[in-house]
Amino acid sequence: MTESETEIIMGERGISTFEAFRATLKRDLLVAFKGRNELLNPLMFFFIVVSLFPIGITPDREVLTEIAVGVLWVSALLASLLSLDNLYRSDYEDGSLELLLLSPHSLYFMTLAKILSHWLVSGLPLVLLSPLLGYMLALPTEAYWTMIVTLLLGTPILSLLGSIGVALTVSLGSRGLILAMIILPMSVPILIAGTLAVGSVMDGNPVGGHIAIMGAMLAVAASLAPLASAAALRISVN
Amino acid sequence: MWQWFHKWGSPKWFYDLSGRWLPWLIAGMAVFLTVGVVWALLYVPPDYQQGYTSRILVVHVAVAGTSLAFFPIMAIAGTVTLVWKMKMADMVAKAVASLGAWFSAITLATGSIWGSVMWGTWWEWTDSRLTSMLFQFFLLISVISLRSALNDSETAARACALLSIVGCINVVVIKYSVEWWNTLHQPASALSASSGSVNGIEFWLPTLIMVIAMYLFVAVSVMMGTRNEILQREGRSKWVQDLVKEG
């Protein structure tokens, strides 16, 4: 790590927490955009997994309409899981994570910045791609907006929850499977809320309540998950 | 009060105390378990709807009720580990985790056996209890495998403590979301209510005995597991070596 990078993380004496938050966010985005090919990987993974379902189950449009939301959500979950693997990984390996832990600013905001940048580079593109995949899965037109809104609310929750699991396992050599075992069961409520919302719009029912619950979930996750994530980082990095 | 609390932090004190308690607990467990199992499986009168199948429920309800206690216990032990850095709490948590996974698995198994007769299916996603118990089982397994993956026992203790607390909150959220899912996704079928028909005294008294037997069993297993763990971790301390020499 170069000196300037260190400076970005550590900051000079006396910068505010907000500035440190912005610096961490900016630094993480810069690092992410430096490896452009890796940036595409979660997106392509999402695309590939979704396209396996019609082949594996049936190309029948009626069946696809029925399962479309579930397929999109499960694929988004898997894509987020795989991309999360690198949330703290490279920082742990090059030692910048330790610097982050040493910084005088609240670790809560630092982890929040890292999670936000992770969501911006891997979650948001997935949401933007979802209408295309929805079309390929014969999702009914009236369900598009609900699907986009729920994914927009749900994918950050996946990143937030997942960050706890990643922080707990960051020091392990091979941890792909154990990470999946920790994160996937925890994501069930989001999966349920997301599919229910789209299902209810397809049945012609009001959807506001579902979206409100997802918003509440996001609020709770955003306030508590970075705390747990920060505590887990302190445990993993001695 | 605090002195009492700190005593629990001493492995030697726990080892001595549990050594004195265990014979009594085992005797109590043997009595309750024998009475409960024999009563439940041989003497509970057949239910007018379920016939003899209701006897399985006596065992199932006791195991299921107990298995709900494991995550809260682990979360409390985890909090003690994180706040007071007490090694004993982690040893207990380790013993509780694997026992909890077994209890969840047995709950699922006995529930499936009962369901296969009463509902005509071994597995029913529309029953929220089955689904949430399955995910509790998954989360317990993830705590166990996280512990086995981390080599350093200090790190493993605190990591598992944190995961237990997060998992405990999550199990509650999963429980409610699965119920919500079932009421909205597919209308709850009649089968969810069918266990309500057995509630006479000839049914709940053996159930109560079985529940007490299960809690005693949990206490005995956790104590034995913890003692085992103490001996392994404190192998270098003098009192353990004296104990081994005495045979």
Short mmCIF file of C-alpha atoms in Angstrom, two decimals:
data_model
loop_
_atom_site.label_atom_id
_atom_site.label_comp_id
_atom_site.label_asym_id
_atom_site.label_seq_id
_atom_site.Cartn_x
_atom_site.Cartn_y
_atom_site.Cartn_z
CA MET A 1 0.00 0.00 0.00
CA THR A 2 1.32 3.39 -0.95
CA GLU A 3 1.69 6.26 1.40
CA SER A 4 -1.15 8.21 -0.15
CA GLU A 5 -3.51 5.32 0.39
CA THR A 6 -2.51 5.15 4.01
CA GLU A 7 -3.22 8.80 4.25
CA ILE A 8 -6.65 8.36 2.75
CA ILE A 9 -7.56 5.76 5.36
CA MET A 10 -5.91 7.23 8.38
CA GLY A 11 -6.42 10.84 7.56
CA GLU A 12 -4.55 13.63 9.16
CA ARG A 13 -5.16 14.42 12.74
CA GLY A 14 -8.49 16.02 13.38
CA ILE A 15 -10.55 15.15 10.33
CA SER A 16 -14.19 14.55 11.11
CA THR A 17 -15.81 11.13 11.11
CA PHE A 18 -17.86 12.12 8.10
CA GLU A 19 -14.72 12.97 6.17
CA ALA A 20 -13.19 9.66 7.19
CA PHE A 21 -16.36 7.90 6.07
CA ARG A 22 -16.16 9.63 2.69
CA ALA A 23 -12.47 8.88 2.34
CA THR A 24 -12.99 5.18 3.06
CA LEU A 25 -15.88 5.04 0.63
CA LYS A 26 -13.88 6.80 -2.06
CA ARG A 27 -10.84 4.63 -1.53
CA ASP A 28 -12.89 1.42 -1.72
CA LEU A 29 -14.64 2.56 -4.89
CA LEU A 30 -11.30 3.48 -6.45
CA VAL A 31 -9.85 0.08 -5.61
CA ALA A 32 -12.93 -1.61 -7.01
CA PHE A 33 -12.82 0.33 -10.27
CA LYS A 34 -9.15 -0.43 -10.72
CA GLY A 35 -10.01 -4.10 -11.23
CA ARG A 36 -12.69 -3.59 -13.84
CA ASN A 37 -13.01 -7.22 -14.84
CA GLU A 38 -13.67 -8.31 -11.31
CA LEU A 39 -16.35 -5.69 -11.17
CA LEU A 40 -18.29 -7.54 -13.83
CA ASN A 41 -17.99 -10.96 -12.20
CA PRO A 42 -20.90 -10.82 -9.73
CA LEU A 43 -23.10 -9.45 -12.48
CA MET A 44 -22.15 -12.20 -14.91
CA PHE A 45 -22.56 -14.79 -12.17
CA PHE A 46 -26.07 -13.47 -11.53
CA PHE A 47 -26.85 -13.67 -15.25
CA ILE A 48 -25.50 -17.21 -15.58
CA VAL A 49 -27.28 -18.60 -12.53
CA VAL A 50 -30.60 -17.08 -13.62
CA SER A 51 -30.23 -18.54 -17.09
CA LEU A 52 -29.64 -22.02 -15.67
CA PHE A 53 -33.13 -22.21 -14.18
CA PRO A 54 -35.18 -22.26 -17.40
CA ILE A 55 -32.81 -24.92 -18.72
CA GLY A 56 -32.92 -26.95 -15.53
CA ILE A 57 -36.66 -26.67 -14.88
CA THR A 58 -38.64 -25.85 -17.98
CA PRO A 59 -38.78 -23.23 -20.75
CA ASP A 60 -42.57 -23.11 -20.31
CA ARG A 61 -43.47 -19.45 -19.89
CA GLU A 62 -46.27 -20.05 -17.40
CA VAL A 63 -44.05 -21.97 -15.05
CA LEU A 64 -41.31 -19.38 -15.47
CA THR A 65 -43.71 -16.57 -14.55
CA GLU A 66 -44.51 -18.47 -11.39
CA ILE A 67 -40.90 -18.99 -10.31
CA ALA A 68 -39.32 -15.80 -11.75
CA VAL A 69 -39.19 -13.80 -8.53
CA GLY A 70 -37.82 -16.66 -6.49
CA VAL A 71 -35.15 -17.38 -9.08
CA LEU A 72 -34.09 -13.73 -9.22
CA TRP A 73 -33.93 -13.46 -5.43
CA VAL A 74 -32.03 -16.69 -4.88
CA SER A 75 -29.58 -15.79 -7.65
CA ALA A 76 -29.11 -12.31 -6.19
CA LEU A 77 -28.47 -13.91 -2.81
CA LEU A 78 -25.82 -16.22 -4.27
CA ALA A 79 -24.19 -13.44 -6.27
CA SER A 80 -24.04 -11.23 -3.20
CA LEU A 81 -22.59 -14.10 -1.18
CA LEU A 82 -19.79 -14.70 -3.64
CA SER A 83 -18.93 -11.04 -4.09
CA LEU A 84 -18.97 -10.46 -0.32
CA ASP A 85 -16.03 -12.79 -0.02
CA ASN A 86 -13.77 -9.92 -1.00
CA LEU A 87 -15.34 -7.28 1.27
CA TYR A 88 -12.57 -7.37 3.87
CA ARG A 89 -10.34 -10.01 2.31
CA SER A 90 -7.78 -7.97 0.35
CA ASP A 91 -7.66 -5.36 3.10
CA TYR A 92 -6.93 -8.10 5.59
CA GLU A 93 -4.17 -9.49 3.42
CA ASP A 94 -2.38 -6.22 2.73
CA GLY A 95 -2.80 -5.00 6.30
CA SER A 96 -4.93 -1.96 5.61
CA LEU A 97 -7.69 -3.50 7.70
CA GLU A 98 -5.48 -3.20 10.76
CA LEU A 99 -4.96 0.44 10.00
CA LEU A 100 -8.69 0.86 9.76
CA LEU A 101 -9.07 -0.74 13.20
CA LEU A 102 -6.40 1.58 14.58
CA SER A 103 -8.00 4.70 13.18
CA PRO A 104 -9.44 7.06 15.78
CA HIS A 105 -12.81 7.16 14.06
CA SER A 106 -15.79 5.03 14.96
CA LEU A 107 -15.40 1.65 13.29
CA TYR A 108 -19.16 1.63 12.79
CA PHE A 109 -18.93 4.29 10.08
CA MET A 110 -15.85 2.74 8.52
CA THR A 111 -17.55 -0.64 8.09
CA LEU A 112 -20.68 1.13 6.90
CA ALA A 113 -18.59 2.87 4.23
CA LYS A 114 -17.05 -0.41 3.12
CA ILE A 115 -20.43 -2.11 2.99
CA LEU A 116 -21.92 0.80 1.06
CA SER A 117 -19.14 0.71 -1.49
CA HIS A 118 -19.54 -3.04 -1.80
CA TRP A 119 -23.23 -2.58 -2.46
CA LEU A 120 -22.61 0.18 -4.99
CA VAL A 121 -20.28 -1.98 -7.07
CA SER A 122 -21.97 -5.36 -6.73
CA GLY A 123 -25.54 -4.90 -5.50
CA LEU A 124 -26.71 -1.92 -7.49
CA PRO A 125 -25.61 -3.25 -10.92
CA LEU A 126 -27.53 -6.41 -10.11
CA VAL A 127 -30.67 -4.40 -9.46
CA LEU A 128 -30.17 -2.56 -12.74
CA LEU A 129 -29.80 -5.82 -14.64
CA SER A 130 -32.84 -7.44 -13.01
CA PRO A 131 -35.51 -6.04 -15.40
CA LEU A 132 -33.78 -7.68 -18.34
CA LEU A 133 -33.60 -11.00 -16.53
CA GLY A 134 -37.18 -10.53 -15.37
CA TYR A 135 -38.18 -10.22 -19.00
CA MET A 136 -36.29 -13.39 -19.87
CA LEU A 137 -38.13 -15.19 -17.09
CA ALA A 138 -41.51 -13.92 -18.36
CA LEU A 139 -42.19 -11.80 -15.31
CA PRO A 140 -45.56 -10.05 -15.72
CA THR A 141 -45.27 -6.33 -16.54
CA GLU A 142 -47.12 -5.14 -13.44
CA ALA A 143 -44.50 -6.78 -11.22
CA TYR A 144 -41.44 -4.97 -12.58
CA TRP A 145 -41.50 -1.90 -10.38
CA THR A 146 -42.15 -3.88 -7.23
CA MET A 147 -39.31 -6.22 -8.08
CA ILE A 148 -36.90 -3.34 -8.66
CA VAL A 149 -37.93 -1.53 -5.48
CA THR A 150 -37.70 -4.65 -3.32
CA LEU A 151 -34.33 -5.58 -4.79
CA LEU A 152 -33.19 -2.01 -4.21
CA LEU A 153 -34.18 -2.32 -0.55
CA GLY A 154 -33.19 -5.95 -0.16
CA THR A 155 -29.71 -6.16 -1.69
CA PRO A 156 -28.22 -3.65 0.80
CA ILE A 157 -29.64 -5.79 3.62
CA LEU A 158 -27.88 -8.79 2.10
CA SER A 159 -24.60 -6.87 2.03
CA LEU A 160 -25.10 -5.64 5.61
CA LEU A 161 -25.97 -9.06 7.05
CA GLY A 162 -23.32 -10.77 4.99
CA SER A 163 -20.63 -8.43 6.23
CA ILE A 164 -20.98 -9.97 9.71
CA GLY A 165 -20.26 -13.43 8.35
CA VAL A 166 -17.36 -12.15 6.26
CA ALA A 167 -15.85 -10.32 9.23
CA LEU A 168 -16.07 -13.46 11.36
CA THR A 169 -14.33 -15.63 8.77
CA VAL A 170 -11.83 -13.14 7.32
CA SER A 171 -8.84 -14.83 8.93
CA LEU A 172 -9.66 -18.29 7.59
CA GLY A 173 -7.76 -19.76 4.67
CA SER A 174 -10.61 -21.50 2.89
CA ARG A 175 -13.93 -20.18 3.96
CA GLY A 176 -16.25 -20.20 0.95
CA LEU A 177 -18.49 -22.93 2.31
CA ILE A 178 -18.55 -21.80 5.90
CA LEU A 179 -19.40 -18.28 4.78
CA ALA A 180 -22.34 -19.68 2.83
CA MET A 181 -23.47 -21.69 5.84
CA ILE A 182 -23.47 -18.58 8.01
CA ILE A 183 -25.00 -16.11 5.58
CA LEU A 184 -27.58 -18.09 3.64
CA PRO A 185 -29.85 -19.14 6.56
CA MET A 186 -29.73 -15.58 7.89
CA SER A 187 -31.03 -14.20 4.62
CA VAL A 188 -34.29 -16.14 4.72
CA PRO A 189 -36.43 -13.25 6.06
CA ILE A 190 -35.31 -10.98 3.21
CA LEU A 191 -35.98 -13.68 0.66
CA ILE A 192 -39.46 -14.13 2.10
CA ALA A 193 -40.23 -10.41 2.17
CA GLY A 194 -38.98 -9.88 -1.37
CA THR A 195 -40.83 -12.76 -2.97
CA LEU A 196 -44.00 -12.02 -1.00
CA ALA A 197 -44.06 -8.42 -2.20
CA VAL A 198 -43.77 -9.37 -5.86
CA GLY A 199 -46.16 -12.30 -5.41
CA SER A 200 -48.75 -10.03 -3.90
CA VAL A 201 -48.52 -7.54 -6.76
CA MET A 202 -48.95 -10.42 -9.21
CA ASP A 203 -52.10 -11.45 -7.34
CA GLY A 204 -53.38 -7.88 -7.63
CA ASN A 205 -53.02 -7.08 -3.93
CA PRO A 206 -51.61 -3.88 -2.42
CA VAL A 207 -47.89 -4.00 -1.92
CA GLY A 208 -47.20 -1.03 0.35
CA GLY A 209 -47.06 -3.06 3.55
CA HIS A 210 -44.42 -5.42 2.21
CA ILE A 211 -42.25 -2.58 1.02
CA ALA A 212 -42.65 -0.83 4.37
CA ILE A 213 -41.50 -3.98 6.16
CA MET A 214 -38.47 -4.27 3.89
CA GLY A 215 -37.69 -0.62 4.60
CA ALA A 216 -37.91 -1.34 8.31
CA MET A 217 -35.62 -4.33 7.88
CA LEU A 218 -33.14 -2.13 6.04
CA ALA A 219 -33.26 0.48 8.79
CA VAL A 220 -32.65 -2.10 11.51
CA ALA A 221 -29.91 -3.83 9.51
CA ALA A 222 -28.17 -0.55 8.69
CA SER A 223 -28.11 0.47 12.34
CA LEU A 224 -27.13 -2.88 13.90
CA ALA A 225 -25.20 -4.90 11.29
CA PRO A 226 -22.19 -2.53 11.02
CA LEU A 227 -21.88 -2.69 14.81
CA ALA A 228 -21.78 -6.49 14.76
CA SER A 229 -19.49 -6.39 11.76
CA ALA A 230 -17.08 -4.03 13.52
CA ALA A 231 -17.09 -6.22 16.65
CA ALA A 232 -16.42 -9.28 14.50
CA LEU A 233 -13.50 -7.52 12.79
CA ARG A 234 -11.98 -6.73 16.16
CA ILE A 235 -12.30 -10.40 17.08
CA SER A 236 -10.82 -11.71 13.84
CA VAL A 237 -7.92 -9.29 13.57
CA ASN A 238 -5.74 -9.57 16.60
CA MET B 1 -23.65 -11.44 44.32
CA TRP B 2 -20.53 -10.59 42.33
CA GLN B 3 -18.42 -13.04 44.27
CA TRP B 4 -20.93 -15.73 43.45
CA PHE B 5 -20.84 -14.72 39.80
CA HIS B 6 -17.05 -14.85 39.70
CA LYS B 7 -17.00 -18.27 41.26
CA TRP B 8 -18.76 -19.55 38.17
CA GLY B 9 -15.82 -18.30 36.17
CA SER B 10 -13.47 -20.71 37.87
CA PRO B 11 -13.17 -24.02 36.03
CA LYS B 12 -12.00 -25.82 39.15
CA TRP B 13 -14.97 -24.59 41.18
CA PHE B 14 -17.37 -25.64 38.41
CA TYR B 15 -15.69 -29.02 38.12
CA ASP B 16 -16.00 -29.72 41.84
CA LEU B 17 -19.56 -28.46 42.06
CA SER B 18 -20.78 -30.32 38.98
CA GLY B 19 -19.08 -33.45 40.27
CA ARG B 20 -21.24 -33.23 43.37
CA TRP B 21 -24.43 -32.37 41.45
CA LEU B 22 -24.15 -34.84 38.62
CA PRO B 23 -25.14 -38.04 40.51
CA TRP B 24 -28.33 -36.37 41.72
CA LEU B 25 -29.14 -34.92 38.32
CA ILE B 26 -28.51 -38.26 36.62
CA ALA B 27 -30.71 -40.07 39.14
CA GLY B 28 -33.49 -37.52 38.67
CA MET B 29 -33.15 -37.71 34.92
CA ALA B 30 -33.31 -41.52 34.99
CA VAL B 31 -36.51 -41.48 37.05
CA PHE B 32 -38.27 -38.82 35.00
CA LEU B 33 -37.12 -40.24 31.69
CA THR B 34 -38.20 -43.78 32.52
CA VAL B 35 -41.59 -42.71 33.88
CA GLY B 36 -42.10 -40.28 31.03
CA VAL B 37 -41.13 -42.57 28.17
CA VAL B 38 -42.99 -45.60 29.52
CA TRP B 39 -46.10 -43.55 30.28
CA ALA B 40 -45.95 -41.71 26.99
CA LEU B 41 -45.38 -44.67 24.73
CA LEU B 42 -47.37 -47.37 26.54
CA TYR B 43 -50.13 -45.82 28.65
CA VAL B 44 -51.30 -42.57 27.08
CA PRO B 45 -54.88 -43.29 25.93
CA PRO B 46 -55.44 -43.04 22.18
CA ASP B 47 -56.72 -39.67 21.05
CA TYR B 48 -60.15 -39.73 19.44
CA GLN B 49 -58.77 -38.15 16.29
CA GLN B 50 -55.17 -39.22 16.18
CA GLY B 51 -55.37 -42.66 17.75
CA TYR B 52 -52.11 -43.98 19.14
CA THR B 53 -50.11 -41.52 17.07
CA SER B 54 -50.61 -38.91 19.75
CA ARG B 55 -48.12 -40.82 21.90
CA ILE B 56 -45.33 -39.67 19.61
CA LEU B 57 -46.39 -36.11 20.37
CA VAL B 58 -45.59 -36.49 24.06
CA VAL B 59 -41.96 -37.08 23.15
CA HIS B 60 -41.98 -34.60 20.30
CA VAL B 61 -43.46 -31.72 22.26
CA ALA B 62 -40.93 -32.20 25.06
CA VAL B 63 -37.95 -32.27 22.69
CA ALA B 64 -39.24 -29.39 20.60
CA GLY B 65 -39.94 -27.24 23.64
CA THR B 66 -36.45 -27.85 24.94
CA SER B 67 -34.76 -27.18 21.63
CA LEU B 68 -36.17 -23.64 21.62
CA ALA B 69 -34.06 -22.89 24.69
CA PHE B 70 -30.69 -23.50 23.08
CA PHE B 71 -30.20 -20.30 21.12
CA PRO B 72 -31.15 -18.05 24.06
CA ILE B 73 -28.73 -20.00 26.29
CA MET B 74 -25.98 -19.63 23.71
CA ALA B 75 -26.70 -15.92 23.31
CA ILE B 76 -26.51 -15.39 27.08
CA ALA B 77 -23.29 -17.41 27.30
CA GLY B 78 -21.99 -15.44 24.33
CA THR B 79 -22.75 -12.13 26.02
CA VAL B 80 -20.90 -13.28 29.14
CA THR B 81 -17.96 -14.32 26.97
CA LEU B 82 -17.80 -11.00 25.17
CA VAL B 83 -18.44 -8.75 28.16
CA TRP B 84 -16.62 -10.48 31.02
CA LYS B 85 -14.27 -12.64 28.90
CA MET B 86 -15.20 -15.61 31.06
CA LYS B 87 -13.74 -18.83 29.74
CA MET B 88 -16.34 -20.98 31.46
CA ALA B 89 -19.17 -19.39 29.48
CA ASP B 90 -17.52 -20.41 26.25
CA MET B 91 -17.00 -23.99 27.41
CA VAL B 92 -20.71 -24.17 28.23
CA ALA B 93 -21.59 -22.59 24.89
CA LYS B 94 -19.55 -25.20 23.06
CA ALA B 95 -21.33 -28.04 24.85
CA VAL B 96 -24.72 -26.40 24.27
CA ALA B 97 -24.22 -25.86 20.54
CA SER B 98 -23.74 -29.47 19.56
CA LEU B 99 -26.51 -30.62 21.90
CA GLY B 100 -28.79 -27.99 20.37
CA ALA B 101 -28.11 -29.28 16.88
CA TRP B 102 -29.00 -32.80 18.02
CA PHE B 103 -32.19 -31.64 19.68
CA SER B 104 -33.24 -29.71 16.58
CA ALA B 105 -32.56 -32.75 14.42
CA ILE B 106 -34.55 -35.02 16.76
CA THR B 107 -37.39 -32.47 16.83
CA LEU B 108 -37.49 -32.51 13.04
CA ALA B 109 -37.30 -36.31 12.96
CA THR B 110 -40.05 -36.97 15.52
CA GLY B 111 -42.19 -34.27 13.95
CA SER B 112 -41.78 -35.86 10.54
CA ILE B 113 -42.67 -39.30 11.86
CA TRP B 114 -45.81 -37.91 13.47
CA GLY B 115 -46.57 -35.89 10.35
CA SER B 116 -46.15 -38.88 8.09
CA VAL B 117 -49.07 -40.53 9.86
CA MET B 118 -51.25 -37.54 10.67
CA TRP B 119 -50.68 -35.30 7.68
CA GLY B 120 -49.78 -38.04 5.22
CA THR B 121 -46.48 -36.33 4.45
CA TRP B 122 -43.03 -36.35 5.97
CA TRP B 123 -42.42 -32.72 5.16
CA GLU B 124 -44.78 -29.80 4.85
CA TRP B 125 -43.42 -26.36 4.00
CA THR B 126 -46.70 -24.69 4.89
CA ASP B 127 -46.17 -25.53 8.55
CA SER B 128 -44.09 -22.67 9.86
CA ARG B 129 -42.77 -24.63 12.85
CA LEU B 130 -41.07 -27.18 10.62
CA THR B 131 -39.50 -24.54 8.44
CA SER B 132 -38.23 -22.34 11.24
CA MET B 133 -36.88 -25.35 13.16
CA LEU B 134 -35.01 -26.36 10.01
CA PHE B 135 -33.36 -22.95 9.81
CA GLN B 136 -32.56 -22.98 13.51
CA PHE B 137 -30.81 -26.29 12.84
CA PHE B 138 -28.84 -24.70 9.98
CA LEU B 139 -27.78 -21.76 12.14
CA LEU B 140 -26.65 -24.04 14.96
CA ILE B 141 -24.60 -26.03 12.48
CA SER B 142 -23.01 -22.81 11.23
CA VAL B 143 -21.95 -21.90 14.79
CA ILE B 144 -20.44 -25.36 15.27
CA SER B 145 -18.57 -25.27 11.99
CA LEU B 146 -17.28 -21.76 12.62
CA ARG B 147 -15.82 -22.98 15.88
CA SER B 148 -14.15 -25.96 14.26
CA ALA B 149 -12.78 -23.79 11.45
CA LEU B 150 -11.06 -21.30 13.75
CA ASN B 151 -7.89 -22.72 15.24
CA ASP B 152 -7.21 -20.21 17.97
CA SER B 153 -9.59 -21.03 20.81
CA GLU B 154 -9.68 -17.45 22.08
CA THR B 155 -10.76 -16.13 18.66
CA ALA B 156 -13.15 -19.04 18.20
CA ALA B 157 -14.78 -18.32 21.56
CA ARG B 158 -15.47 -14.68 20.80
CA ALA B 159 -16.43 -15.26 17.16
CA CYS B 160 -18.91 -17.97 18.14
CA ALA B 161 -20.23 -15.75 20.92
CA LEU B 162 -20.98 -12.99 18.44
CA LEU B 163 -22.49 -15.39 15.93
CA SER B 164 -24.69 -16.89 18.66
CA ILE B 165 -26.06 -13.48 19.58
CA VAL B 166 -26.69 -12.55 15.94
CA GLY B 167 -28.13 -16.01 15.32
CA CYS B 168 -30.48 -15.78 18.30
CA ILE B 169 -31.96 -12.53 17.01
CA ASN B 170 -32.11 -14.02 13.55
CA VAL B 171 -33.96 -17.16 14.67
CA VAL B 172 -36.72 -14.96 16.10
CA VAL B 173 -36.92 -12.92 12.89
CA ILE B 174 -36.98 -16.10 10.82
CA LYS B 175 -39.71 -17.55 13.01
CA TYR B 176 -42.00 -14.57 12.48
CA SER B 177 -41.20 -14.13 8.81
CA VAL B 178 -41.92 -17.78 8.08
CA GLU B 179 -45.27 -17.48 9.85
CA TRP B 180 -46.01 -14.35 7.85
CA TRP B 181 -44.96 -16.15 4.69
CA ASN B 182 -47.33 -19.00 5.40
CA THR B 183 -50.33 -16.87 6.20
CA LEU B 184 -49.89 -14.82 3.03
CA HIS B 185 -48.29 -17.16 0.57
CA GLN B 186 -50.55 -20.14 0.97
CA PRO B 187 -53.57 -20.03 3.25
CA ALA B 188 -52.79 -21.98 6.41
CA SER B 189 -54.33 -25.36 5.96
CA ALA B 190 -56.23 -27.31 8.56
CA LEU B 191 -53.15 -29.30 9.42
CA SER B 192 -51.55 -26.54 11.44
CA ALA B 193 -54.36 -26.70 13.95
CA SER B 194 -54.61 -30.46 14.20
CA SER B 195 -52.27 -30.81 17.15
CA GLY B 196 -54.64 -28.83 19.34
CA SER B 197 -57.03 -31.71 19.83
CA VAL B 198 -55.00 -33.48 22.51
CA ASN B 199 -55.01 -31.48 25.69
CA GLY B 200 -56.56 -33.53 28.47
CA ILE B 201 -54.73 -34.17 31.73
CA GLU B 202 -53.85 -37.72 30.63
CA PHE B 203 -51.91 -36.09 27.83
CA TRP B 204 -50.26 -33.07 29.38
CA LEU B 205 -49.10 -34.69 32.59
CA PRO B 206 -46.78 -37.20 30.83
CA THR B 207 -45.75 -34.34 28.55
CA LEU B 208 -44.79 -32.27 31.57
CA ILE B 209 -42.80 -35.18 32.96
CA MET B 210 -41.04 -35.57 29.63
CA VAL B 211 -40.26 -31.86 29.50
CA ILE B 212 -38.67 -32.02 32.97
CA ALA B 213 -36.79 -35.16 31.93
CA MET B 214 -35.49 -33.37 28.83
CA TYR B 215 -34.31 -30.35 30.78
CA LEU B 216 -32.54 -32.65 33.25
CA PHE B 217 -31.00 -34.49 30.33
CA VAL B 218 -29.79 -31.19 28.86
CA ALA B 219 -28.34 -30.15 32.23
CA VAL B 220 -26.53 -33.48 32.60
CA SER B 221 -25.16 -33.46 29.05
CA VAL B 222 -24.07 -29.85 29.20
CA MET B 223 -22.33 -30.43 32.54
CA MET B 224 -20.56 -33.53 31.28
CA GLY B 225 -19.57 -31.79 28.05
CA THR B 226 -18.30 -28.79 29.97
CA ARG B 227 -16.32 -30.97 32.39
CA ASN B 228 -14.77 -32.72 29.43
CA GLU B 229 -13.88 -29.35 27.93
CA ILE B 230 -12.41 -28.13 31.23
CA LEU B 231 -10.12 -31.14 31.44
CA GLN B 232 -8.95 -30.60 27.87
CA ARG B 233 -8.32 -26.88 28.17
CA GLU B 234 -6.96 -26.83 31.71
CA GLY B 235 -4.76 -29.86 31.13
CA ARG B 236 -1.68 -27.89 32.09
CA SER B 237 -2.99 -26.63 35.44
CA LYS B 238 -1.91 -28.34 38.60
CA TRP B 239 -5.28 -29.46 39.89
CA VAL B 240 -6.12 -31.28 36.67
CA GLN B 241 -2.78 -33.07 36.71
CA ASP B 242 -3.34 -34.04 40.35
CA LEU B 243 -6.75 -35.32 39.38
CA VAL B 244 -5.29 -37.45 36.61
CA LYS B 245 -2.60 -38.84 38.93
CA GLU B 246 -5.17 -39.82 41.50
CA GLY B 247 -6.94 -41.70 38.69
#
